């Protein structure tokens, strides 16, 4: 099972709230999270919920290094594959 | 030697200190969300005190609260802020935005103007109980589901300083900022500290206070103080200076105020409500020490700070503990200051309950609007004032009076006392 952008958007919104002005779409996969208005705490929270939902563990170091939604999906899918 | 320096030598303290004026008010109170709505409720005697409705409090020994009904945070706060904020911070953000809008001040815009700069605007607030409801929820997760389930935002959502932090981020208030925690006295201490930052060169400082802790755990924590009324009658549960006084009702809310250096405020054409002319804080000695409590001293020091004589005070907004001994002590302080029946005294907080860190800023807001409208809002519910207090309590209905100067008193559990002198604005 692949964790998709839709999954990320759902979890991110649940963790860090919605903002209609800066919606995360496929066109923004390479826009840094900071430009999308998500700070490091929002990503830590999202990573924690990803673990609960998908069993994919991202380390705090992973979360610190991740800058864009594409990187997040790459790393979290890699972690999910390793856990499986 | 120039004229300016000789004038400075005659009154060295006054010339060094910028005049601090209030130009904006924002209110979140149990009897009104928004300044004018609350002020009308205050004048008409509409109470925000009622039974707990959010959960079953029937087994609690105290069941009345001053709750802000119908507050839908999503109507006021960006979606991004909802997952990371407790109710108290949402209330602070709403009142802070109202105060800045009322002052017609946008700190982000002011930062680009002469005399302001990036650090020309700050925020100093008061809070006494932190983010209770949020923490209640997260700590329950910790116990029942484990640490992985606890929101990362718990790290700051609980914290006394969080209202200041979120207001700073949201409105780009990047100058000297802070939080004061001294229970119900804290709101005046925040205003005093805010005024101090003007002396450091800050031009605008958002100040005031906010508290909200009426969730089940919060109410239990208030019960532990032993000061809550056990009455089930909203009209008579909190009766300061009355022979039936038997405790307090906890409320939520407060007020945010825009404090500005007067020259800068006038230069940008701001409407001025009044001046924070004096402030002082004292500690009371521990009970049983034999030394007098510190409230009167705080009032005298605040008046000395304002340069005004005691006779200048037109109205007192009392701390109004609603506990017989504390009421006796405050009445004695007022008699010592003003003589028996020497000044009108009021406590509109009888319509909201005690708001902890938010209470005194709401009283300062009431004082400013009383000066504006020439009317003293009444104390609610007091039918049987303690005769020995010999206070001129304004009760039942508002009292019209020409007002120039108000004294606001506050006491915080643990011995905190603070006083603020509010003065009408001078003609521009």
PDB file of C-alpha atoms in Angstrom, chain B residues 239-242 316 318 320 334 341-347 350 376-380 382-386 389-397 399:
ATOM      1  CA  UNK B 239     -21.906  38.936  46.412  1.00  0.00           C
ATOM      2  CA  UNK B 240     -18.889  41.016  47.387  1.00  0.00           C
ATOM      3  CA  UNK B 241     -19.436  43.524  50.218  1.00  0.00           C
ATOM      4  CA  UNK B 242     -22.810  41.910  51.007  1.00  0.00           C
ATOM      5  CA  UNK B 316     -13.037  52.849  42.307  1.00  0.00           C
ATOM      6  CA  UNK B 318     -12.854  47.197  43.474  1.00  0.00           C
ATOM      7  CA  UNK B 320     -14.389  42.598  45.281  1.00  0.00           C
ATOM      8  CA  UNK B 334     -10.948  52.229  50.857  1.00  0.00           C
ATOM      9  CA  UNK B 341     -18.570  56.730  51.824  1.00  0.00           C
ATOM     10  CA  UNK B 342     -15.813  58.894  50.343  1.00  0.00           C
ATOM     11  CA  UNK B 343     -15.883  57.687  46.740  1.00  0.00           C
ATOM     12  CA  UNK B 344     -18.240  55.668  44.517  1.00  0.00           C
ATOM     13  CA  UNK B 345     -17.173  52.002  44.460  1.00  0.00           C
ATOM     14  CA  UNK B 346     -18.298  49.421  41.959  1.00  0.00           C
ATOM     15  CA  UNK B 347     -17.651  45.811  40.903  1.00  0.00           C
ATOM     16  CA  UNK B 350     -20.383  40.493  39.761  1.00  0.00           C
ATOM     17  CA  UNK B 376     -20.514  54.184  36.537  1.00  0.00           C
ATOM     18  CA  UNK B 377     -21.618  50.605  35.814  1.00  0.00           C
ATOM     19  CA  UNK B 378     -23.390  48.975  38.763  1.00  0.00           C
ATOM     20  CA  UNK B 379     -22.456  46.148  41.079  1.00  0.00           C
ATOM     21  CA  UNK B 380     -25.017  43.379  40.631  1.00  0.00           C
ATOM     22  CA  UNK B 382     -25.903  43.477  46.396  1.00  0.00           C
ATOM     23  CA  UNK B 383     -29.075  44.037  48.441  1.00  0.00           C
ATOM     24  CA  UNK B 384     -27.581  43.913  51.909  1.00  0.00           C
ATOM     25  CA  UNK B 385     -24.248  45.744  51.984  1.00  0.00           C
ATOM     26  CA  UNK B 386     -22.201  45.158  55.104  1.00  0.00           C
ATOM     27  CA  UNK B 389     -17.901  48.745  55.353  1.00  0.00           C
ATOM     28  CA  UNK B 390     -19.362  52.256  54.939  1.00  0.00           C
ATOM     29  CA  UNK B 391     -18.859  52.129  51.179  1.00  0.00           C
ATOM     30  CA  UNK B 392     -20.710  54.197  48.587  1.00  0.00           C
ATOM     31  CA  UNK B 393     -21.450  51.113  46.496  1.00  0.00           C
ATOM     32  CA  UNK B 394     -22.971  51.785  43.084  1.00  0.00           C
ATOM     33  CA  UNK B 395     -25.595  49.078  42.864  1.00  0.00           C
ATOM     34  CA  UNK B 396     -28.823  48.281  41.118  1.00  0.00           C
ATOM     35  CA  UNK B 397     -28.496  50.762  38.283  1.00  0.00           C
ATOM     36  CA  UNK B 399     -24.938  56.116  38.061  1.00  0.00           C
TER      37      UNK B 399
END
